[in-house]
XYZ file of C-alpha atoms in Angstrom:
359
model
C 15.152 7.249 15.998
C 14.368 10.798 16.909
C 15.287 13.212 19.563
C 13.685 16.579 18.865
C 13.880 19.865 20.735
C 12.241 23.166 19.822
C 13.451 26.512 21.150
C 11.673 29.827 20.613
C 13.971 32.820 20.172
C 11.787 35.849 19.559
C 9.795 35.055 16.420
C 12.286 32.411 15.335
C 11.781 28.749 16.059
C 14.778 26.441 16.234
C 14.124 22.734 15.780
C 16.896 20.279 16.628
C 16.373 16.686 15.556
C 18.424 13.494 15.266
C 17.381 10.690 12.925
C 19.046 7.291 12.784
C 18.907 4.969 9.799
C 21.062 1.822 9.726
C 21.885 -0.950 7.342
C 23.251 -3.937 9.267
C 24.780 -6.785 7.295
C 24.243 -10.317 8.562
C 27.904 -10.494 9.537
C 27.391 -7.642 12.000
C 24.703 -9.563 13.891
C 26.658 -12.762 14.392
C 29.886 -13.172 16.396
C 32.545 -12.161 15.869
C 31.386 -8.607 15.287
C 33.260 -7.074 12.371
C 33.405 -3.707 10.623
C 31.243 -2.092 13.267
C 32.063 1.269 11.715
C 29.567 0.472 8.944
C 26.745 0.972 11.407
C 28.035 4.308 12.641
C 28.559 5.553 9.090
C 24.794 5.407 8.530
C 23.899 7.669 11.468
C 22.618 11.048 10.322
C 21.981 14.013 12.602
C 19.740 16.901 11.582
C 19.552 20.471 12.849
C 16.886 22.756 11.422
C 16.317 26.471 11.918
C 12.952 27.971 10.981
C 12.017 31.657 10.984
C 8.308 32.275 10.214
C 8.467 36.064 9.683
C 11.925 37.076 8.525
C 11.278 40.665 7.338
C 7.909 41.231 8.992
C 5.906 40.237 5.900
C 5.492 36.514 6.638
C 8.619 35.575 4.664
C 9.902 32.197 5.806
C 13.505 31.130 6.168
C 14.430 27.465 6.577
C 17.990 26.294 7.232
C 18.595 22.538 7.424
C 21.881 20.795 8.184
C 22.197 17.014 7.812
C 25.524 15.562 8.953
C 26.704 11.988 8.847
C 30.081 10.387 9.394
C 30.965 10.533 5.697
C 28.480 12.971 4.172
C 26.767 16.297 4.747
C 23.968 18.383 3.283
C 23.065 22.042 3.868
C 19.878 23.641 2.512
C 18.869 27.298 2.827
C 15.369 28.128 1.544
C 13.668 31.521 1.468
C 9.921 31.549 0.766
C 7.867 34.619 -0.041
C 4.163 34.644 0.838
C 1.744 34.498 -2.099
C -2.009 33.901 -2.404
C -2.938 30.249 -2.151
C -4.200 30.091 -5.750
C -0.785 31.168 -7.117
C 2.454 29.182 -7.384
C 4.486 29.264 -4.184
C 8.029 30.531 -4.772
C 11.162 29.397 -2.973
C 14.759 30.520 -3.468
C 17.006 27.613 -2.527
C 20.764 27.263 -2.011
C 22.135 23.781 -1.334
C 25.533 22.183 -0.821
C 26.132 18.474 -0.304
C 29.149 16.214 0.085
C 28.548 12.490 -0.476
C 30.682 9.400 -1.136
C 30.168 8.204 -4.711
C 29.658 4.484 -4.109
C 26.473 3.903 -6.110
C 28.267 4.236 -9.474
C 32.000 3.981 -8.724
C 31.889 1.713 -5.675
C 32.921 -1.923 -6.024
C 30.596 -4.815 -5.067
C 31.787 -6.831 -2.057
C 30.590 -9.880 -0.072
C 28.716 -11.319 -3.063
C 27.157 -7.953 -3.926
C 25.588 -7.369 -0.473
C 27.492 -4.101 -0.014
C 29.382 -1.511 -2.057
C 32.919 -0.527 -1.114
C 34.269 2.978 -1.575
C 37.087 3.817 -3.976
C 37.718 7.174 -2.326
C 35.597 9.228 -4.732
C 33.244 11.873 -3.330
C 30.947 14.404 -4.987
C 30.694 18.031 -3.927
C 27.467 19.610 -5.260
C 26.639 23.312 -5.033
C 23.332 24.527 -6.454
C 21.073 27.550 -6.286
C 17.834 28.384 -8.009
C 14.099 28.999 -7.921
C 11.350 26.495 -7.101
C 7.671 26.951 -8.007
C 5.029 24.705 -6.437
C 1.615 24.814 -8.066
C -1.507 24.828 -5.850
C -2.510 21.236 -5.139
C -5.785 19.891 -6.477
C -7.656 16.964 -4.960
C -5.343 14.389 -6.570
C -2.562 16.248 -8.406
C 0.579 18.071 -7.318
C 3.024 19.840 -9.594
C 6.295 21.690 -9.239
C 8.843 23.394 -11.474
C 12.375 24.470 -10.664
C 15.334 25.988 -12.459
C 18.776 25.856 -10.885
C 22.472 26.199 -11.566
C 24.553 23.238 -10.373
C 28.317 22.965 -9.913
C 29.623 19.422 -9.349
C 33.196 18.642 -8.336
C 34.632 15.164 -7.672
C 37.093 15.104 -4.780
C 39.132 12.440 -3.016
C 39.115 11.585 0.681
C 41.786 14.220 1.316
C 39.529 16.966 -0.092
C 41.474 17.499 -3.328
C 39.729 17.857 -6.690
C 40.197 14.917 -9.043
C 39.267 14.483 -12.700
C 39.862 10.737 -13.164
C 39.212 7.514 -11.284
C 41.781 4.886 -10.290
C 41.686 3.364 -13.781
C 42.287 6.701 -15.504
C 38.726 7.244 -16.769
C 37.101 10.720 -16.535
C 34.794 11.386 -13.593
C 33.128 14.378 -15.257
C 31.468 14.908 -18.615
C 33.770 17.814 -19.462
C 36.919 15.881 -18.531
C 37.906 18.769 -16.264
C 37.813 19.038 -12.485
C 34.150 20.050 -12.464
C 30.896 20.132 -14.419
C 28.445 23.023 -14.648
C 24.826 22.718 -15.669
C 21.585 24.663 -15.682
C 18.666 22.319 -15.043
C 14.988 22.906 -15.711
C 12.989 20.334 -13.735
C 9.312 19.475 -13.897
C 7.761 17.106 -11.341
C 4.153 15.956 -11.214
C 2.411 13.625 -8.801
C -0.941 11.893 -8.681
C -2.444 10.120 -5.664
C -5.797 8.421 -5.310
C -6.179 6.881 -1.851
C -9.161 5.229 -0.169
C -9.731 2.581 2.507
C -9.394 -0.362 0.105
C -6.724 0.700 -2.380
C -4.372 3.411 -3.554
C -2.698 4.505 -6.768
C 0.319 6.810 -6.778
C 2.210 8.160 -9.801
C 5.311 10.359 -9.765
C 6.866 11.777 -12.936
C 10.113 13.756 -13.072
C 11.821 15.319 -16.081
C 15.098 17.241 -16.045
C 16.355 19.215 -19.038
C 19.947 20.463 -19.150
C 19.980 23.893 -20.811
C 23.005 25.076 -22.881
C 23.017 28.582 -21.432
C 26.585 28.737 -20.102
C 29.861 27.607 -21.739
C 30.483 23.829 -21.497
C 27.142 23.316 -19.768
C 25.738 19.783 -20.030
C 22.779 19.362 -22.382
C 20.649 16.329 -21.595
C 17.152 15.046 -20.911
C 16.578 12.805 -17.883
C 13.190 11.212 -17.212
C 12.068 9.056 -14.297
C 8.593 7.690 -13.588
C 7.354 5.627 -10.621
C 3.932 3.992 -10.301
C 2.707 2.130 -7.213
C -0.599 0.335 -6.641
C -1.943 -1.052 -3.387
C -4.954 -3.317 -2.945
C -6.553 -4.517 0.276
C -7.207 -8.269 0.255
C -9.279 -8.985 3.325
C -7.117 -8.122 6.324
C -3.943 -8.168 4.169
C -2.500 -5.641 1.731
C -0.652 -6.115 -1.586
C 1.566 -3.346 -2.948
C 3.304 -3.417 -6.337
C 5.457 -0.708 -7.875
C 7.317 -0.110 -11.116
C 10.037 2.487 -11.668
C 11.711 3.348 -14.962
C 14.200 5.954 -16.090
C 16.125 7.162 -19.118
C 18.770 9.776 -19.877
C 19.845 10.978 -23.333
C 22.398 13.589 -24.393
C 25.473 14.678 -22.440
C 26.166 12.548 -19.402
C 28.683 12.230 -16.598
C 29.106 8.835 -14.883
C 27.604 10.131 -11.616
C 24.296 10.811 -13.447
C 23.692 7.123 -14.203
C 20.718 5.371 -12.650
C 22.089 3.236 -9.798
C 20.281 -0.040 -9.084
C 20.548 -1.943 -5.821
C 20.005 -1.283 -2.128
C 17.179 -0.214 0.169
C 14.407 1.412 -1.870
C 15.568 -0.391 -5.007
C 16.593 -4.073 -4.968
C 17.029 -5.274 -1.383
C 19.719 -7.896 -0.779
C 22.290 -5.878 -2.752
C 24.555 -3.010 -1.805
C 23.927 0.515 -3.053
C 24.326 0.406 -6.837
C 25.710 -3.164 -6.693
C 23.269 -4.473 -9.325
C 24.338 -1.957 -11.949
C 24.217 1.597 -13.246
C 23.187 2.705 -16.706
C 21.458 5.221 -18.928
C 18.275 3.187 -18.485
C 16.725 1.479 -15.482
C 13.710 -0.649 -14.713
C 12.868 -1.689 -11.145
C 9.883 -3.734 -9.951
C 8.844 -4.289 -6.332
C 6.111 -6.402 -4.806
C 5.244 -6.585 -1.097
C 2.494 -8.512 0.663
C 1.703 -7.313 4.186
C -0.040 -9.433 6.810
C -1.215 -7.989 10.158
C 0.178 -10.047 13.056
C 0.827 -8.944 16.631
C 3.295 -6.802 14.718
C 2.961 -6.124 10.974
C 4.718 -8.713 8.822
C 5.472 -8.677 5.108
C 7.077 -10.726 2.369
C 8.628 -9.006 -0.621
C 10.416 -9.491 -3.919
C 12.457 -6.853 -5.773
C 14.122 -6.973 -9.169
C 15.968 -4.441 -11.283
C 17.870 -4.132 -14.542
C 19.928 -1.547 -16.408
C 18.447 -2.948 -19.661
C 21.924 -3.427 -21.112
C 22.684 0.307 -20.992
C 25.738 0.162 -18.704
C 28.109 0.175 -21.696
C 26.714 3.559 -22.750
C 27.818 5.267 -19.515
C 31.133 7.116 -20.052
C 34.012 4.973 -18.799
C 31.788 1.898 -18.297
C 32.132 2.008 -14.471
C 29.560 -0.748 -13.874
C 31.205 -3.175 -16.289
C 34.666 -2.463 -14.908
C 33.414 -3.208 -11.374
C 31.862 -6.497 -12.495
C 28.259 -5.550 -11.756
C 25.770 -8.041 -13.252
C 23.274 -5.507 -14.638
C 20.313 -7.540 -13.343
C 19.425 -8.533 -9.806
C 16.619 -10.098 -7.842
C 16.104 -10.096 -4.099
C 13.416 -11.465 -1.819
C 12.746 -11.784 1.882
C 10.468 -10.798 4.726
C 10.127 -7.929 7.170
C 8.569 -6.687 10.389
C 7.505 -3.118 11.092
C 5.690 -1.467 13.968
C 5.237 1.902 15.635
C 6.796 2.890 18.966
C 7.276 6.093 20.915
C 10.618 6.464 19.115
C 8.956 6.276 15.696
C 8.321 3.575 13.155
C 10.740 0.646 13.361
C 11.213 -1.627 10.350
C 13.448 -4.682 9.967
C 13.829 -6.377 6.555
C 15.656 -9.654 5.987
C 16.659 -9.993 2.312
C 18.489 -12.568 0.188
C 19.997 -11.871 -3.218
C 20.582 -14.157 -6.206
C 23.921 -15.263 -4.731
C 22.240 -16.605 -1.561
C 23.784 -13.846 0.520
C 21.634 -12.368 3.264
C 21.303 -8.783 4.467
C 19.346 -7.240 7.322
C 18.074 -3.674 6.977
C 17.142 -1.898 10.197
C 15.439 1.486 10.021
C 13.947 3.908 12.528
C 11.879 6.780 11.216
C 11.227 9.525 13.765
C 8.201 10.777 11.821
C 6.344 7.614 12.781
C 3.424 6.182 10.904
C 3.392 3.785 7.994
């Protein structure tokens, strides 16, 4: 849901925007209404500041602030102009504060939601991003950044261990430091009857500072869509792996919107490995209707995550969800409602409004 306002101040352009994204559990839609704060906790407001000519040489400055009830994210990006055939450079500083429920949260209501154990992650990073000139089908980007991660409790104090006494960081101290070299490549082939999209990401932790984490993290997602008469079938497969040094918060979390619907965020499991499959069949009605099935697994790798947080929380490590949805465009943006059921016959409704509109 978007309210957007642009204000010109000299050569600077200020964009103010509010986006709303909700997850409403079935219990919230039926009387008596309970835990209504869950809905409000998913509201995110965004303010963005854009300057197109910072020092008179077409340098661009972008400042973005996202603020929710329980989390926040600030990004400052400075971009220098370069010829189109060269890599575009950006210097980026980012700080985020998010509740750590995907890995350390506990499954509740038969795995339909994840409860917080009062653990939050403060992330501060800065570095350089290089985006290669796009070809007809390929995109590519490389970045190198320094990242400082600090677990904190709800009172804002640094903590090194969870409620069971297990370390929250790889170092065992109050924070982790790492220098990350990241390579991301994308391929897209789209026409009127089908599409194929591939996204590949690889992160390498470099041992360039004392006690810096050294690891290799790979994630690949492939999606294929085929038009079948007036209907459309989309399938996708996502896999990931991490080897080397690892903190619990780096585990692949499985479950939730965008993963396995019908489960809370990370309620299926979290591990060094992940494999997620999605299938959705869309039928044009007066609105646009779809049926879907999601499944995901940690491939038995949860025990290799330091402290075994998934096993201690009783997460199954495999989950399957299925259901149906409706989505349509309005003046407010694209509205989508998904009704999902997990393997424990518990139902969840996901309600989303995207101010960008479009499918």
